[in-house]
CSV table of C-alpha atoms in Angstrom, one decimal:
chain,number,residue,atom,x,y,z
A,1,UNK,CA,-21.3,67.9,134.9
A,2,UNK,CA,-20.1,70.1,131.9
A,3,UNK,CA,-17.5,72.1,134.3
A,4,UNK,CA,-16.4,69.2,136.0
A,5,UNK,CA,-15.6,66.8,132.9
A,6,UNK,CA,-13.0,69.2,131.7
A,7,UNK,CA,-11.2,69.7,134.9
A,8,UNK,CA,-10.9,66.2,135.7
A,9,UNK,CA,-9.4,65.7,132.3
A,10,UNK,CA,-6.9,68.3,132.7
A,11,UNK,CA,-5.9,67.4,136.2
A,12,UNK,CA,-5.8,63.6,135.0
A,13,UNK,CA,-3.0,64.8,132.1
A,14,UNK,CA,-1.1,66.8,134.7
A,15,UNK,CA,-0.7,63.8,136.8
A,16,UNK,CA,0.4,61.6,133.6
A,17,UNK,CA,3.1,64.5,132.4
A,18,UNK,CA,4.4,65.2,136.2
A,19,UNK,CA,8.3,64.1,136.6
A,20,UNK,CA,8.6,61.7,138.8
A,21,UNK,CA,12.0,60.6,140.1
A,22,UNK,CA,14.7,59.2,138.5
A,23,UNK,CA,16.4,55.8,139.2
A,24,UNK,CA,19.0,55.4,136.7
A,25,UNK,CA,21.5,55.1,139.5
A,26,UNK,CA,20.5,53.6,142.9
A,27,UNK,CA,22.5,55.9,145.6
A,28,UNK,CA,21.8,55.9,148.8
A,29,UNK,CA,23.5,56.4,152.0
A,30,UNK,CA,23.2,52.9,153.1
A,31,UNK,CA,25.1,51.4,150.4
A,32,UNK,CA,28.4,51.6,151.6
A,33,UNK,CA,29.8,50.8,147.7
A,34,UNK,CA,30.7,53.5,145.5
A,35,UNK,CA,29.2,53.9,142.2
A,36,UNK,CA,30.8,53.1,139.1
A,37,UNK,CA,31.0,54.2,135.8
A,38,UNK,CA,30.9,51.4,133.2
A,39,UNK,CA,32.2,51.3,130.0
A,40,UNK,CA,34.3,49.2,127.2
A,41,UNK,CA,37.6,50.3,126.4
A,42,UNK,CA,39.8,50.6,123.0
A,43,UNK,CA,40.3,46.4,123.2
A,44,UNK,CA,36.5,46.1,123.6
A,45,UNK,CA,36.7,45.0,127.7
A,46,UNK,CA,34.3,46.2,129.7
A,47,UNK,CA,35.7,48.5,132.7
A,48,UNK,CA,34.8,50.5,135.4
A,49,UNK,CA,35.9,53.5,137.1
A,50,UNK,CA,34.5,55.0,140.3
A,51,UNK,CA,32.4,58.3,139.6
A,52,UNK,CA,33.6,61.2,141.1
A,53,UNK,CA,30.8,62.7,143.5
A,54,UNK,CA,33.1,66.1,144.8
A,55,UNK,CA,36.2,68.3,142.6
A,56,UNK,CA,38.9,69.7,144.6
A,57,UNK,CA,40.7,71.6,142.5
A,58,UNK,CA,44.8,72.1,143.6
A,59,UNK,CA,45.1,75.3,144.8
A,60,UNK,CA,48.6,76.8,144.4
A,61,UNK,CA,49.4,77.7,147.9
A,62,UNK,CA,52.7,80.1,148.3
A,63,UNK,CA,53.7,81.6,152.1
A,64,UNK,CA,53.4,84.9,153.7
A,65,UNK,CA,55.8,87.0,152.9
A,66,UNK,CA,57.8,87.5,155.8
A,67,UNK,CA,58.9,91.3,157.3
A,68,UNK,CA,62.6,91.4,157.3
A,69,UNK,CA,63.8,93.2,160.7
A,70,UNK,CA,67.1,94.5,158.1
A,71,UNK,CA,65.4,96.7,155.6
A,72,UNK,CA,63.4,100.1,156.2
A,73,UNK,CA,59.9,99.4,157.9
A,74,UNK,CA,58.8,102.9,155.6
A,75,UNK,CA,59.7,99.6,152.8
A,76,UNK,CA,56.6,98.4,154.4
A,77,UNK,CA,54.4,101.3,154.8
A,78,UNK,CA,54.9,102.0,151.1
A,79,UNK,CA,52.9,98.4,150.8
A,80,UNK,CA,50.2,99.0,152.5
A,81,UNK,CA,49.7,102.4,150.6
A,82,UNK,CA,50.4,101.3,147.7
A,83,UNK,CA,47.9,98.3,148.3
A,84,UNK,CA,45.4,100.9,149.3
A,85,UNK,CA,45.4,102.6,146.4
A,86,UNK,CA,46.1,99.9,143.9
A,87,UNK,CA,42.7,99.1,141.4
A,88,UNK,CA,41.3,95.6,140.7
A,89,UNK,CA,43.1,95.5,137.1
A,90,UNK,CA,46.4,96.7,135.6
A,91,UNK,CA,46.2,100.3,133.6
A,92,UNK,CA,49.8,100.2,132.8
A,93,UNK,CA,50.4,102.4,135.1
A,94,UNK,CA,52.5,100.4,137.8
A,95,UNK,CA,55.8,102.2,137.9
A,96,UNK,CA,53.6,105.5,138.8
A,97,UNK,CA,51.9,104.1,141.1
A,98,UNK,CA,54.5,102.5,142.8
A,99,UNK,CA,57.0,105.9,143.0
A,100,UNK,CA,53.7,107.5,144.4
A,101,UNK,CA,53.8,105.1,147.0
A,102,UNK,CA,57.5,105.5,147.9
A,103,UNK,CA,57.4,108.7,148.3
A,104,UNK,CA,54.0,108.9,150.3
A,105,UNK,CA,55.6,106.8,152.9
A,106,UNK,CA,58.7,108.8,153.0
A,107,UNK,CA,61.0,106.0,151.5
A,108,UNK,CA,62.3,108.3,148.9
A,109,UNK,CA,62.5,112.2,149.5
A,110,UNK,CA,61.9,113.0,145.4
A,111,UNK,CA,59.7,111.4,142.9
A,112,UNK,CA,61.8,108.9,140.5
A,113,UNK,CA,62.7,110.1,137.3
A,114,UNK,CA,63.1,107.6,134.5
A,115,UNK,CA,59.9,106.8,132.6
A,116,UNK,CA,60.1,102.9,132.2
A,117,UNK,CA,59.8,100.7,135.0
A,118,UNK,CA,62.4,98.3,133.8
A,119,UNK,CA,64.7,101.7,134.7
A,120,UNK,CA,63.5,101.9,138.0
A,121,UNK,CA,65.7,99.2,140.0
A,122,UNK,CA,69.0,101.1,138.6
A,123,UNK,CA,67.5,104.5,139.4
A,124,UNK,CA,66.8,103.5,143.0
A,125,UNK,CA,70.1,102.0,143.5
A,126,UNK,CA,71.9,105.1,142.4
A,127,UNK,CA,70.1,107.9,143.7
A,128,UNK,CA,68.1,106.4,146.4
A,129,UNK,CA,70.4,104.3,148.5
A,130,UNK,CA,68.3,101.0,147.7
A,131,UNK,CA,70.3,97.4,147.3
A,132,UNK,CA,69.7,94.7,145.1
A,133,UNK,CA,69.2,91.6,147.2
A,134,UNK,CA,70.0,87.9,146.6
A,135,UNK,CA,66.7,87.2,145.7
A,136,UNK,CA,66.1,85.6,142.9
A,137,UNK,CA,62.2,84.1,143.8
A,138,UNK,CA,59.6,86.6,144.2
A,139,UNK,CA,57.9,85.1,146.6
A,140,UNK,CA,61.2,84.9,148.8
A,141,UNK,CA,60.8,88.6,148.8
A,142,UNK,CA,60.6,90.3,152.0
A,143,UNK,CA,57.2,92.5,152.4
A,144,UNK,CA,58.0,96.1,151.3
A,145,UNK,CA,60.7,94.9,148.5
A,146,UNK,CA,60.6,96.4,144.9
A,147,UNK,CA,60.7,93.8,142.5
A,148,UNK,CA,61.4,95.0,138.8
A,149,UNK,CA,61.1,92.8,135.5
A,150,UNK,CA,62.1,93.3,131.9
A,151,UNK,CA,60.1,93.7,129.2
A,152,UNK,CA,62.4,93.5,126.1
A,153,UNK,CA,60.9,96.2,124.3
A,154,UNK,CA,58.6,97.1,126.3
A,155,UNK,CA,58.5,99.5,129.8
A,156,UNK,CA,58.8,96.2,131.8
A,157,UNK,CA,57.1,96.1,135.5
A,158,UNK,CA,57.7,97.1,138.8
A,159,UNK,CA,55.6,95.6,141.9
A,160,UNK,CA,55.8,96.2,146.1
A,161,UNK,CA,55.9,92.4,147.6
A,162,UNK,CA,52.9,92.2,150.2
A,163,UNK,CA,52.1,90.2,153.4
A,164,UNK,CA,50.2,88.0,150.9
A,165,UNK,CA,50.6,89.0,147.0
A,166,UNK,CA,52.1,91.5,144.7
A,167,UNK,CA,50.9,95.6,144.2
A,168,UNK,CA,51.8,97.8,141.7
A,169,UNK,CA,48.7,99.8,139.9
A,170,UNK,CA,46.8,96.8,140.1
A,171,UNK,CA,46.7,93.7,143.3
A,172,UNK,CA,48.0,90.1,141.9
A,173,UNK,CA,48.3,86.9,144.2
A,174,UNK,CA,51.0,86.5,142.0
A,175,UNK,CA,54.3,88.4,140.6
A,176,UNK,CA,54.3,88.7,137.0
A,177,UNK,CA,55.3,86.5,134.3
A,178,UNK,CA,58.2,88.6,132.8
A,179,UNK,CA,61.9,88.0,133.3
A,180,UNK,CA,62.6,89.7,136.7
A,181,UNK,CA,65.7,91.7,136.7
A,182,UNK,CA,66.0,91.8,140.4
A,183,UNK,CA,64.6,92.6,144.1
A,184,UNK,CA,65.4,96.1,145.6
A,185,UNK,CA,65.1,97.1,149.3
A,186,UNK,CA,66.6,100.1,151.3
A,187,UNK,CA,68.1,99.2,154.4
């Protein structure tokens, strides 16, 4: 009788402190009536909006790039390898990687020259037979396109336009934020 009075006291106070269900709101799939929030507003009237039960957040949704039939399909290769190689973040290093990938696909026949990537659009023009298109949208870019941005005082940025996003050392879903100076493609 000892063994058994203390285990029926302690199973007794386990079934008091269990958590049973909650009813603060009364849910259920037969009610066809959404549930509201209540609540009294700066004049002191009593309103009620519905509560939201699912978040869909806007997603920003932007087109393929499309593969213009008019500029070099090595334009394109250089993407892909550039994509290849590209890391998950930015190391500064996007006007390297992006030469590295023009000449790996045979775009250009000599690695660039100039050191800052806002240079590089010029450079390409003039010693590279590239053309500045009327772009002025980067995501109106055609894949395999060089887009090149100012950076005031800075080295700027250069990126490759993808099927779906924007390579340079690093992969973006998006071009940068920077001024661009222009869009760059060899025909």
């Amino acid at each position: 009788m000892r063994k058994i009075l203390p285990l029926a006291v302690i199973l007794l106070c386990c079934a008091e402190f269990c958590p049973h269900q909650a009813f603060a709101l009364n849910i259920s799939p037969s009610t066809s009536a959404k549930p509201k929030f209540v609540y009294k507003d700066a004049s002191g009237k009593a309103t009620s909006a519905d509560v939201v039960e699912k978040y869909y957040p806007k997603k920003i949704v932007q087109a393929f790039a499309k593969v213009d039939s008019h500029i070099d399909p090595k334009l394109c290769r250089a993407a892909t390898i550039a994509e290849e190689r590209a890391r998950a973040h930015s190391h500064c290093l996007c006007w390297r990687f992006v030469k590295e990938a023009l000449v790996a696909a045979g775009v250009v026949k000599s690695r660039p020259q100039t050191p800052l990537a806002k240079q590089a659009g010029q450079e390409l023009v003039n010693n590279y037979g590239f053309k500045k298109l009327p772009v002025s949208n980067p995501y109106e870019a055609p894949v395999g396109a060089v887009l090149v941005y100012d950076g005031g005082r800075a080295a700027g940025h250069v990126e490759i336009r993808t099927q779906d996003g924007f390579v340079s050392d690093f992969r973006s879903k998006t071009p940068s934020r920077r001024p661009l100076i222009g869009v760059f493609a060899k025909a």
